[in-house]
Amino acid sequence: MTGPAADTASDTTPAPAPSLSRKVGSAARWSLINTVVMRLGNFATGIVLARFFLGPEAWGVYGIAQTVLLVLLSANELGVSLAIVRWEGDPRRFAPTVLTLSAASSCLLYAVLFALAPAVAGVLGSPEASGVLRVMCLCVVLDGLSQVPAGFLTREFAQGRRMAVDGLNFVLSTAVTLLLAVQGWGAMSFAWGSVVGNVAALIGCCLAAPGTLKFGWDREQARALLKFGLPLAGASMLALGVVNVDTMVVGSALDPLALGFYVLAFNISGWPVRIISEAARRVSFAGFSRLADSPQALAAGFARALGVVMAGTVPICVLLAALAAPVVELIYGERWLPAARALPWLMALGLVRIGCELAYDCLVAIGHRRSLIGVQGLWLIVLIPALVIGARTGGIVGVAQGHVLVAGAVVVPVFLLALHRGGIRLGTVARACAWPLLGGAVMAAVLLLLERYLGGGVLALLATGAAGTLCYVLCVLPGRALLKG
């Protein structure tokens, strides 16, 4: 798809395949390093906070605020910022209009949230989260302002500079969060930490992509941008609703203690999603966009990306699912053990989410935005009653089981159909996933067997994990040709 800023189709000459391959490869490496470092840092910070300063109730309040923030972030710039990455031509010609739309919609969303914060917190079962919501959601405005410079970094595959920005964000947000938590600020420490980190990220993005934070307005550009972006914003809101509606259900149907346990379990299940999937998605959309005009190249590129992502994610998911209880007790302490009951199911959900998110980026790149709205809408419609029934019958475990049931029985088949219509056959997807899934099954059997006989001590867990990982590596070796590609 071309934007109004593109004068002719010949303005941009597609880069040769080797050049694109090198750019994507380099960006992917930087993105993976960035994500691993940042997530390990967040992981360590979470352990310190959960063990020494914040109990399950505070985690529940934080979970509610984070859920609302993520839903708002999904629509804060109306989807128009993706035009910086996707449209042909010089993006600096339409970037000022993108920034104006993004800033205006972000400020409007925050004003509405500020007014409705007490009501929203009450409906979600955490009236005390009102103040945290008002502070944390300042990040909506800051994120809206940073979308254009961040989009330029993504378009240019400049993930090295992005790592420097994210590092500054992490250091400042973590320092503020820990300082306030030590002083007894509870969940509010997360809120102010997030705001400070986002301010740093905005400044860093502007320095890394100079000259991109300029406001402007062109009516024709705005009309074309909204036509391009609004379906994506709708699909994104539905996608975030799918991921976060469970927190709302648990908060309203169960007690704050159960919400805290569920939020911790869900955060643990998100480790592989954040580490592997987030690293991939920072380059996947730009990469798929360059291949969108060649169905065969797109199918091959998607298969390679899916194979690599699954190969890296499956062992983490299997390890955390099979050893949920000993891992939670070892890392967070005995008082958090109830969270382990929901973790195996949430790890299965995390694995499905990773594949669906990659498919989402591919479908966006080839222009199937309406299909995405249909898929995400169906997912949310079926999911809500399943989660409510699960919460009433099985608590947080029932909610996790409802998630997996809907994802496996409804969502995966629909995504496969959408990919098929986009030129990516079922056989292509199956071949990409075959060896990692086989290795995961063997690894799970080995882990469960060894854990039964060796127990859950630190040395036993290390030995069990090492043996299971070795078995997994041996199983995926026959598929290494795809991974190298």
Tab-separated table of C-alpha atoms in Angstrom:
chain	number	residue	atom	x	y	z
A	1	MET	CA	0.000	0.000	0.000
A	2	THR	CA	1.247	3.493	-0.805
A	3	GLY	CA	0.532	6.681	1.067
A	4	PRO	CA	-0.395	10.083	-0.287
A	5	ALA	CA	3.184	11.185	0.203
A	6	ALA	CA	4.432	8.788	-2.467
A	7	ASP	CA	4.650	10.623	-5.781
A	8	THR	CA	4.935	7.555	-7.968
A	9	ALA	CA	5.408	3.864	-7.563
A	10	SER	CA	8.970	4.288	-8.751
A	11	ASP	CA	9.984	6.645	-5.927
A	12	THR	CA	11.307	3.736	-3.921
A	13	THR	CA	13.346	0.979	-5.518
A	14	PRO	CA	13.104	-2.288	-3.564
A	15	ALA	CA	16.391	-3.251	-1.968
A	16	PRO	CA	18.059	-6.382	-3.303
A	17	ALA	CA	17.252	-9.484	-1.318
A	18	PRO	CA	20.751	-9.883	0.180
A	19	SER	CA	20.702	-6.266	1.391
A	20	LEU	CA	17.294	-6.723	3.002
A	21	SER	CA	18.418	-10.018	4.508
A	22	ARG	CA	21.445	-8.372	6.099
A	23	LYS	CA	19.366	-5.504	7.447
A	24	VAL	CA	16.756	-7.808	8.934
A	25	GLY	CA	19.384	-10.155	10.349
A	26	SER	CA	21.335	-7.358	11.993
A	27	ALA	CA	18.185	-5.726	13.343
A	28	ALA	CA	16.909	-9.054	14.647
A	29	ARG	CA	20.153	-9.691	16.532
A	30	TRP	CA	20.125	-6.251	18.121
A	31	SER	CA	16.432	-6.595	18.928
A	32	LEU	CA	16.937	-9.980	20.570
A	33	ILE	CA	19.867	-8.720	22.648
A	34	ASN	CA	17.854	-5.669	23.640
A	35	THR	CA	14.787	-7.670	24.614
A	36	VAL	CA	16.707	-10.311	26.556
A	37	VAL	CA	18.673	-7.726	28.524
A	38	MET	CA	15.621	-5.597	29.293
A	39	ARG	CA	13.428	-8.548	30.234
A	40	LEU	CA	16.061	-10.114	32.456
A	41	GLY	CA	16.372	-6.766	34.182
A	42	ASN	CA	12.593	-6.538	34.633
A	43	PHE	CA	12.544	-10.128	35.832
A	44	ALA	CA	15.147	-9.423	38.507
A	45	THR	CA	13.321	-6.255	39.565
A	46	GLY	CA	10.044	-8.153	39.853
A	47	ILE	CA	11.648	-10.770	42.084
A	48	VAL	CA	12.989	-8.108	44.445
A	49	LEU	CA	9.638	-6.325	44.607
A	50	ALA	CA	7.580	-9.505	45.093
A	51	ARG	CA	9.881	-10.983	47.741
A	52	PHE	CA	10.529	-7.933	49.876
A	53	PHE	CA	8.211	-4.996	49.228
A	54	LEU	CA	4.907	-5.804	47.482
A	55	GLY	CA	2.308	-8.432	48.331
A	56	PRO	CA	-0.357	-10.034	46.113
A	57	GLU	CA	-2.850	-7.195	46.747
A	58	ALA	CA	-0.428	-4.557	45.407
A	59	TRP	CA	0.302	-6.751	42.394
A	60	GLY	CA	-3.429	-6.966	41.762
A	61	VAL	CA	-3.798	-3.166	41.744
A	62	TYR	CA	-0.807	-2.891	39.438
A	63	GLY	CA	-2.307	-5.544	37.159
A	64	ILE	CA	-5.556	-3.591	36.816
A	65	ALA	CA	-3.724	-0.345	36.018
A	66	GLN	CA	-1.425	-2.091	33.546
A	67	THR	CA	-4.397	-3.699	31.814
A	68	VAL	CA	-6.166	-0.387	31.278
A	69	LEU	CA	-2.927	1.227	30.101
A	70	LEU	CA	-2.274	-1.490	27.517
A	71	VAL	CA	-5.794	-1.224	26.127
A	72	LEU	CA	-5.408	2.544	25.755
A	73	LEU	CA	-1.952	2.187	24.186
A	74	SER	CA	-3.405	-0.105	21.543
A	75	ALA	CA	-5.480	2.773	20.147
A	76	ASN	CA	-3.688	5.881	21.338
A	77	GLU	CA	-2.370	6.853	17.881
A	78	LEU	CA	-5.302	5.438	15.837
A	79	GLY	CA	-2.987	3.019	14.030
A	80	VAL	CA	-1.555	5.774	11.817
A	81	SER	CA	2.021	5.441	13.079
A	82	LEU	CA	2.448	2.146	11.179
A	83	ALA	CA	2.332	4.194	7.979
A	84	ILE	CA	5.832	5.429	8.868
A	85	VAL	CA	7.021	1.827	8.488
A	86	ARG	CA	4.715	0.586	5.726
A	87	TRP	CA	4.113	3.392	3.213
A	88	GLU	CA	6.435	3.991	0.293
A	89	GLY	CA	8.056	7.306	-0.435
A	90	ASP	CA	9.740	9.713	1.957
A	91	PRO	CA	8.035	9.346	5.372
A	92	ARG	CA	9.170	12.831	6.408
A	93	ARG	CA	6.561	14.262	4.052
A	94	PHE	CA	3.630	12.830	5.983
A	95	ALA	CA	5.239	12.331	9.429
A	96	PRO	CA	4.066	15.742	10.774
A	97	THR	CA	0.444	14.808	10.081
A	98	VAL	CA	0.984	11.427	11.740
A	99	LEU	CA	2.393	13.149	14.822
A	100	THR	CA	-0.503	15.605	15.038
A	101	LEU	CA	-3.093	12.824	14.812
A	102	SER	CA	-1.208	10.672	17.309
A	103	ALA	CA	-0.748	13.461	19.873
A	104	ALA	CA	-4.356	14.672	19.611
A	105	SER	CA	-5.886	11.213	20.019
A	106	SER	CA	-3.539	10.364	22.918
A	107	CYS	CA	-4.417	13.530	24.841
A	108	LEU	CA	-8.122	12.931	24.268
A	109	LEU	CA	-7.891	9.344	25.507
A	110	TYR	CA	-6.042	10.422	28.638
A	111	ALA	CA	-8.603	13.156	29.403
A	112	VAL	CA	-11.427	10.609	29.169
A	113	LEU	CA	-9.542	8.124	31.353
A	114	PHE	CA	-8.744	10.782	33.973
A	115	ALA	CA	-12.423	11.632	34.303
A	116	LEU	CA	-13.602	8.013	34.388
A	117	ALA	CA	-10.771	6.525	36.496
A	118	PRO	CA	-12.831	6.043	39.707
A	119	ALA	CA	-15.663	4.370	37.796
A	120	VAL	CA	-13.296	2.141	35.790
A	121	ALA	CA	-11.427	1.044	38.918
A	122	GLY	CA	-14.709	0.293	40.709
A	123	VAL	CA	-16.076	-1.811	37.843
A	124	LEU	CA	-12.830	-3.818	37.759
A	125	GLY	CA	-13.075	-4.570	41.465
A	126	SER	CA	-10.162	-2.375	42.640
A	127	PRO	CA	-11.436	1.074	43.725
A	128	GLU	CA	-8.001	1.831	45.173
A	129	ALA	CA	-6.515	1.661	41.665
A	130	SER	CA	-8.064	5.002	40.659
A	131	GLY	CA	-5.041	7.147	41.546
A	132	VAL	CA	-2.628	4.629	40.041
A	133	LEU	CA	-4.622	4.703	36.804
A	134	ARG	CA	-4.468	8.481	36.559
A	135	VAL	CA	-0.706	8.538	36.978
A	136	MET	CA	0.243	5.462	34.956
A	137	CYS	CA	-1.897	6.399	31.984
A	138	LEU	CA	0.149	9.567	31.475
A	139	CYS	CA	2.241	7.084	29.505
A	140	VAL	CA	-0.488	7.171	26.834
A	141	VAL	CA	0.350	10.783	25.985
A	142	LEU	CA	4.100	10.180	26.112
A	143	ASP	CA	3.779	7.087	23.914
A	144	GLY	CA	1.688	8.996	21.387
A	145	LEU	CA	4.410	11.632	21.044
A	146	SER	CA	7.154	9.017	20.619
A	147	GLN	CA	5.397	6.991	17.895
A	148	VAL	CA	6.836	8.919	14.949
A	149	PRO	CA	10.534	8.890	15.955
A	150	ALA	CA	10.187	5.264	17.061
A	151	GLY	CA	8.596	4.452	13.701
A	152	PHE	CA	11.595	5.883	11.870
A	153	LEU	CA	13.920	3.668	13.916
A	154	THR	CA	11.829	0.614	12.988
A	155	ARG	CA	11.662	1.548	9.313
A	156	GLU	CA	15.437	1.919	9.168
A	157	PHE	CA	16.009	-1.341	11.129
A	158	ALA	CA	17.956	0.816	13.626
A	159	GLN	CA	17.577	-1.574	16.547
A	160	GLY	CA	21.009	-0.704	17.936
A	161	ARG	CA	19.855	2.843	18.613
A	162	ARG	CA	16.553	1.487	19.895
A	163	MET	CA	18.449	-0.602	22.439
A	164	ALA	CA	20.141	2.521	23.800
A	165	VAL	CA	16.733	4.202	24.166
A	166	ASP	CA	15.202	1.201	25.900
A	167	GLY	CA	18.223	0.920	28.193
A	168	LEU	CA	17.754	4.500	29.354
A	169	ASN	CA	14.039	3.843	29.892
A	170	PHE	CA	14.761	0.722	31.940
A	171	VAL	CA	17.431	2.233	34.176
A	172	LEU	CA	15.395	5.287	35.130
A	173	SER	CA	12.026	3.531	35.504
A	174	THR	CA	13.540	0.741	37.611
A	175	ALA	CA	15.417	3.162	39.848
A	176	VAL	CA	12.287	5.223	40.530
A	177	THR	CA	10.097	2.147	41.081
A	178	LEU	CA	12.498	0.575	43.578
A	179	LEU	CA	13.079	3.858	45.412
A	180	LEU	CA	9.361	4.473	45.869
A	181	ALA	CA	8.629	0.826	46.757
A	182	VAL	CA	11.245	0.946	49.521
A	183	GLN	CA	9.486	4.029	50.876
A	184	GLY	CA	6.144	2.213	50.959
A	185	TRP	CA	4.369	3.675	47.922
A	186	GLY	CA	2.957	0.266	46.928
A	187	ALA	CA	1.465	-0.003	43.430
A	188	MET	CA	1.953	3.744	42.879
A	189	SER	CA	5.705	3.074	42.630
A	190	PHE	CA	5.047	1.216	39.348
A	191	ALA	CA	3.032	4.143	38.026
A	192	TRP	CA	5.642	6.853	38.609
A	193	GLY	CA	8.424	4.543	37.469
A	194	SER	CA	6.591	3.992	34.176
A	195	VAL	CA	6.057	7.723	33.649
A	196	VAL	CA	9.707	8.589	34.252
A	197	GLY	CA	10.821	5.773	31.946
A	198	ASN	CA	8.517	6.924	29.158
A	199	VAL	CA	9.752	10.498	29.435
A	200	ALA	CA	13.294	9.176	29.026
A	201	ALA	CA	12.208	7.025	26.047
A	202	LEU	CA	10.598	10.022	24.321
A	203	ILE	CA	13.756	12.093	24.708
A	204	GLY	CA	15.906	9.165	23.592
A	205	CYS	CA	13.807	8.498	20.468
A	206	CYS	CA	14.004	12.173	19.474
A	207	LEU	CA	17.794	12.112	19.827
A	208	ALA	CA	18.108	8.806	17.938
A	209	ALA	CA	15.856	10.023	15.081
A	210	PRO	CA	16.520	13.784	14.962
A	211	GLY	CA	14.127	16.090	13.198
A	212	THR	CA	11.146	13.729	13.339
A	213	LEU	CA	9.189	15.396	16.169
A	214	LYS	CA	7.529	18.045	14.000
A	215	PHE	CA	3.827	18.813	13.975
A	216	GLY	CA	1.961	19.557	10.782
A	217	TRP	CA	-1.336	19.030	9.009
A	218	ASP	CA	-2.461	17.995	5.559
A	219	ARG	CA	-6.121	17.141	5.153
A	220	GLU	CA	-5.640	14.659	2.319
A	221	GLN	CA	-2.842	12.914	4.152
A	222	ALA	CA	-4.944	12.769	7.332
A	223	ARG	CA	-7.851	11.207	5.465
A	224	ALA	CA	-5.624	8.549	3.899
A	225	LEU	CA	-3.844	7.898	7.206
A	226	LEU	CA	-7.094	7.357	9.074
A	227	LYS	CA	-8.365	5.060	6.331
A	228	PHE	CA	-5.168	3.047	6.715
A	229	GLY	CA	-4.860	3.193	10.490
A	230	LEU	CA	-8.337	2.930	11.993
A	231	PRO	CA	-8.848	-0.746	11.031
A	232	LEU	CA	-5.435	-1.510	12.541
A	233	ALA	CA	-6.289	0.405	15.712
A	234	GLY	CA	-9.547	-1.519	15.978
A	235	ALA	CA	-7.787	-4.844	15.505
A	236	SER	CA	-5.098	-3.821	17.990
A	237	MET	CA	-7.681	-2.871	20.624
A	238	LEU	CA	-9.405	-6.199	20.165
A	239	ALA	CA	-6.054	-8.008	20.412
A	240	LEU	CA	-5.198	-6.203	23.658
A	241	GLY	CA	-8.690	-6.906	24.921
A	242	VAL	CA	-8.098	-10.598	24.305
A	243	VAL	CA	-4.862	-10.529	26.307
A	244	ASN	CA	-6.175	-8.401	29.168
A	245	VAL	CA	-9.855	-9.229	29.598
A	246	ASP	CA	-8.885	-12.093	31.902
A	247	THR	CA	-7.454	-9.631	34.435
A	248	MET	CA	-10.734	-7.739	34.371
A	249	VAL	CA	-12.732	-10.939	34.843
A	250	VAL	CA	-10.568	-12.128	37.733
A	251	GLY	CA	-10.661	-8.684	39.357
A	252	SER	CA	-14.447	-8.465	39.231
A	253	ALA	CA	-15.320	-12.130	39.894
A	254	LEU	CA	-12.695	-13.122	42.476
A	255	ASP	CA	-10.956	-11.468	45.425
A	256	PRO	CA	-7.882	-9.157	45.274
A	257	LEU	CA	-5.630	-11.932	46.574
A	258	ALA	CA	-6.573	-14.224	43.680
A	259	LEU	CA	-6.044	-11.326	41.267
A	260	GLY	CA	-2.514	-10.832	42.594
A	261	PHE	CA	-1.673	-14.510	42.135
A	262	TYR	CA	-3.128	-14.508	38.626
A	263	VAL	CA	-1.240	-11.358	37.594
A	264	LEU	CA	2.047	-12.903	38.741
A	265	ALA	CA	1.342	-16.164	36.885
A	266	PHE	CA	0.364	-14.277	33.741
A	267	ASN	CA	3.504	-12.153	33.951
A	268	ILE	CA	5.640	-15.299	34.228
A	269	SER	CA	3.872	-16.816	31.220
A	270	GLY	CA	4.698	-13.653	29.301
A	271	TRP	CA	8.461	-14.101	29.671
A	272	PRO	CA	8.906	-16.079	26.425
A	273	VAL	CA	6.331	-13.893	24.672
A	274	ARG	CA	8.199	-10.744	25.629
A	275	ILE	CA	11.701	-12.075	25.048
A	276	ILE	CA	11.237	-13.947	21.766
A	277	SER	CA	8.102	-12.493	20.241
A	278	GLU	CA	8.824	-8.870	21.081
A	279	ALA	CA	12.306	-9.155	19.598
A	280	ALA	CA	10.880	-10.684	16.430
A	281	ARG	CA	8.009	-8.221	16.054
A	282	ARG	CA	10.322	-5.223	16.075
A	283	VAL	CA	11.619	-6.362	12.686
A	284	SER	CA	8.935	-8.742	11.389
A	285	PHE	CA	6.427	-6.129	10.212
A	286	ALA	CA	9.077	-4.124	8.372
A	287	GLY	CA	10.496	-7.326	6.875
A	288	PHE	CA	7.126	-8.746	5.811
A	289	SER	CA	6.216	-5.368	4.319
A	290	ARG	CA	9.244	-5.544	2.007
A	291	LEU	CA	8.176	-9.023	0.859
A	292	ALA	CA	4.454	-8.302	0.531
A	293	ASP	CA	4.557	-8.029	-3.273
A	294	SER	CA	6.080	-11.505	-3.714
A	295	PRO	CA	3.782	-14.289	-2.403
A	296	GLN	CA	6.477	-16.967	-2.619
A	297	ALA	CA	9.079	-14.844	-0.832
A	298	LEU	CA	6.524	-13.863	1.799
A	299	ALA	CA	5.557	-17.497	2.473
A	300	ALA	CA	9.208	-18.512	2.747
A	301	GLY	CA	10.002	-15.563	4.997
A	302	PHE	CA	7.046	-16.260	7.268
A	303	ALA	CA	8.008	-19.939	7.536
A	304	ARG	CA	11.573	-19.039	8.528
A	305	ALA	CA	10.421	-16.460	11.053
A	306	LEU	CA	7.843	-18.816	12.579
A	307	GLY	CA	10.342	-21.687	12.741
A	308	VAL	CA	12.953	-19.575	14.528
A	309	VAL	CA	10.417	-18.051	16.941
A	310	MET	CA	8.893	-21.428	17.809
A	311	ALA	CA	12.293	-23.075	18.206
A	312	GLY	CA	13.323	-20.416	20.706
A	313	THR	CA	10.026	-20.279	22.580
A	314	VAL	CA	8.960	-23.899	22.983
A	315	PRO	CA	11.719	-24.948	25.438
A	316	ILE	CA	11.069	-21.930	27.699
A	317	CYS	CA	7.324	-22.599	27.745
A	318	VAL	CA	7.779	-26.315	28.413
A	319	LEU	CA	10.315	-25.700	31.168
A	320	LEU	CA	8.083	-23.240	33.045
A	321	ALA	CA	4.960	-25.361	32.562
A	322	ALA	CA	6.461	-28.673	33.679
A	323	LEU	CA	8.307	-27.200	36.676
A	324	ALA	CA	5.804	-24.494	37.612
A	325	ALA	CA	5.555	-25.106	41.368
A	326	PRO	CA	9.259	-25.537	42.187
A	327	VAL	CA	10.213	-22.596	39.960
A	328	VAL	CA	7.669	-20.231	41.551
A	329	GLU	CA	8.628	-21.285	45.076
A	330	LEU	CA	12.344	-20.987	44.355
A	331	ILE	CA	12.146	-17.565	42.709
A	332	TYR	CA	9.302	-15.775	44.489
A	333	GLY	CA	8.879	-17.644	47.753
A	334	GLU	CA	6.319	-20.000	49.261
A	335	ARG	CA	3.553	-17.400	49.665
A	336	TRP	CA	3.259	-17.139	45.857
A	337	LEU	CA	2.737	-20.899	45.295
A	338	PRO	CA	-0.996	-20.555	44.431
A	339	ALA	CA	0.097	-18.779	41.247
A	340	ALA	CA	1.792	-21.985	40.058
A	341	ARG	CA	-1.528	-23.800	39.623
A	342	ALA	CA	-2.517	-21.594	36.690
A	343	LEU	CA	0.964	-21.344	35.166
A	344	PRO	CA	1.040	-24.540	33.002
A	345	TRP	CA	-2.138	-23.501	31.210
A	346	LEU	CA	-0.907	-19.937	30.753
A	347	MET	CA	2.357	-21.198	29.274
A	348	ALA	CA	0.361	-23.083	26.627
A	349	LEU	CA	-1.509	-19.846	25.958
A	350	GLY	CA	1.789	-17.972	25.643
A	351	LEU	CA	2.977	-20.369	22.966
A	352	VAL	CA	-0.225	-19.865	20.966
A	353	ARG	CA	0.020	-16.087	21.365
A	354	ILE	CA	3.511	-16.028	19.885
A	355	GLY	CA	2.399	-17.751	16.700
A	356	CYS	CA	-0.729	-15.609	16.434
A	357	GLU	CA	1.214	-12.368	16.889
A	358	LEU	CA	3.600	-13.267	14.073
A	359	ALA	CA	0.626	-14.158	11.865
A	360	TYR	CA	-0.959	-10.838	12.845
A	361	ASP	CA	2.090	-8.893	11.610
A	362	CYS	CA	2.144	-10.858	8.374
A	363	LEU	CA	-1.542	-10.207	7.674
A	364	VAL	CA	-1.120	-6.493	8.408
A	365	ALA	CA	1.837	-6.316	6.019
A	366	ILE	CA	-0.166	-7.801	3.132
A	367	GLY	CA	-3.160	-5.564	3.784
A	368	HIS	CA	-5.637	-8.061	5.277
A	369	ARG	CA	-6.756	-5.650	7.995
A	370	ARG	CA	-10.437	-6.550	7.844
A	371	SER	CA	-9.598	-10.201	8.386
A	372	LEU	CA	-7.717	-9.241	11.532
A	373	ILE	CA	-10.670	-7.345	12.944
A	374	GLY	CA	-12.865	-10.381	12.317
A	375	VAL	CA	-10.397	-12.781	13.934
A	376	GLN	CA	-9.780	-10.620	17.004
A	377	GLY	CA	-13.483	-9.814	17.383
A	378	LEU	CA	-14.436	-13.491	17.254
A	379	TRP	CA	-11.692	-14.299	19.773
A	380	LEU	CA	-12.936	-11.718	22.258
A	381	ILE	CA	-16.620	-12.602	21.852
A	382	VAL	CA	-16.013	-16.302	22.505
A	383	LEU	CA	-13.428	-15.663	25.213
A	384	ILE	CA	-15.429	-13.509	27.629
A	385	PRO	CA	-18.103	-16.093	28.521
A	386	ALA	CA	-15.460	-18.841	28.684
A	387	LEU	CA	-13.439	-16.829	31.204
A	388	VAL	CA	-16.470	-15.945	33.313
A	389	ILE	CA	-17.536	-19.594	33.494
A	390	GLY	CA	-13.954	-20.631	34.227
A	391	ALA	CA	-13.612	-18.108	37.065
A	392	ARG	CA	-16.848	-19.276	38.703
A	393	THR	CA	-16.046	-22.969	38.431
A	394	GLY	CA	-12.271	-23.153	38.818
A	395	GLY	CA	-10.917	-19.826	40.041
A	396	ILE	CA	-7.712	-18.651	38.402
A	397	VAL	CA	-7.046	-22.154	37.044
A	398	GLY	CA	-10.448	-22.154	35.352
A	399	VAL	CA	-9.702	-18.766	33.771
A	400	ALA	CA	-6.406	-20.070	32.383
A	401	GLN	CA	-8.088	-23.207	31.054
A	402	GLY	CA	-10.788	-21.128	29.364
A	403	HIS	CA	-8.082	-19.101	27.622
A	404	VAL	CA	-6.381	-22.204	26.229
A	405	LEU	CA	-9.626	-23.835	25.137
A	406	VAL	CA	-10.752	-20.822	23.098
A	407	ALA	CA	-7.301	-20.197	21.617
A	408	GLY	CA	-6.774	-23.793	20.507
A	409	ALA	CA	-10.283	-24.647	19.346
A	410	VAL	CA	-11.329	-21.359	17.741
A	411	VAL	CA	-8.524	-18.872	17.181
A	412	VAL	CA	-5.733	-21.010	15.736
A	413	PRO	CA	-7.957	-22.523	12.994
A	414	VAL	CA	-9.255	-19.066	12.041
A	415	PHE	CA	-5.735	-17.607	11.835
A	416	LEU	CA	-4.645	-20.550	9.696
A	417	LEU	CA	-7.543	-19.883	7.340
A	418	ALA	CA	-6.632	-16.189	7.114
A	419	LEU	CA	-3.010	-17.071	6.347
A	420	HIS	CA	-4.154	-19.564	3.699
A	421	ARG	CA	-6.129	-16.817	1.987
A	422	GLY	CA	-3.004	-14.673	2.104
A	423	GLY	CA	-0.960	-17.302	0.249
A	424	ILE	CA	0.640	-19.115	3.200
A	425	ARG	CA	-0.463	-22.739	3.135
A	426	LEU	CA	-1.168	-24.971	6.097
A	427	GLY	CA	1.685	-27.269	5.079
A	428	THR	CA	4.130	-24.342	5.276
A	429	VAL	CA	3.045	-23.558	8.831
A	430	ALA	CA	3.096	-27.229	9.852
A	431	ARG	CA	6.642	-27.760	8.555
A	432	ALA	CA	7.860	-24.678	10.427
A	433	CYS	CA	6.378	-25.906	13.719
A	434	ALA	CA	6.912	-29.671	13.428
A	435	TRP	CA	10.382	-30.114	14.901
A	436	PRO	CA	9.983	-27.596	17.752
A	437	LEU	CA	6.660	-29.145	18.823
A	438	LEU	CA	8.078	-32.672	18.673
A	439	GLY	CA	11.061	-31.551	20.720
A	440	GLY	CA	8.733	-29.865	23.210
A	441	ALA	CA	6.738	-33.053	23.736
A	442	VAL	CA	9.898	-35.082	24.369
A	443	MET	CA	11.279	-32.381	26.665
A	444	ALA	CA	8.066	-32.267	28.727
A	445	ALA	CA	8.136	-36.042	29.260
A	446	VAL	CA	11.779	-35.924	30.360
A	447	LEU	CA	11.199	-32.997	32.740
A	448	LEU	CA	8.184	-34.580	34.432
A	449	LEU	CA	9.963	-37.894	34.836
A	450	LEU	CA	13.155	-36.410	36.281
A	451	GLU	CA	11.299	-33.976	38.545
A	452	ARG	CA	9.370	-36.897	40.012
A	453	TYR	CA	12.567	-38.757	40.939
A	454	LEU	CA	15.017	-35.918	41.652
A	455	GLY	CA	12.695	-33.530	43.512
A	456	GLY	CA	12.582	-29.742	43.449
A	457	GLY	CA	15.862	-28.605	45.006
A	458	VAL	CA	18.056	-26.067	43.254
A	459	LEU	CA	20.598	-28.606	42.018
A	460	ALA	CA	17.849	-31.039	41.045
A	461	LEU	CA	16.054	-28.335	39.047
A	462	LEU	CA	19.265	-27.372	37.262
A	463	ALA	CA	19.982	-30.993	36.366
A	464	THR	CA	16.395	-31.598	35.253
A	465	GLY	CA	16.308	-28.452	33.139
A	466	ALA	CA	19.669	-29.220	31.533
A	467	ALA	CA	18.637	-32.774	30.637
A	468	GLY	CA	15.317	-31.651	29.196
A	469	THR	CA	16.952	-28.881	27.158
A	470	LEU	CA	19.535	-31.305	25.770
A	471	CYS	CA	16.778	-33.674	24.635
A	472	TYR	CA	14.990	-30.748	22.988
A	473	VAL	CA	18.107	-29.648	21.092
A	474	LEU	CA	18.667	-33.176	19.791
A	475	CYS	CA	15.059	-33.309	18.569
A	476	VAL	CA	15.187	-30.016	16.647
A	477	LEU	CA	18.565	-30.637	15.009
A	478	PRO	CA	16.971	-32.230	11.898
A	479	GLY	CA	15.203	-28.922	11.256
A	480	ARG	CA	18.308	-26.750	11.531
A	481	ALA	CA	18.319	-25.995	7.789
A	482	LEU	CA	15.094	-24.016	8.161
A	483	LEU	CA	16.406	-22.209	11.221
A	484	LYS	CA	19.603	-21.204	9.434
A	485	GLY	CA	17.544	-19.847	6.564
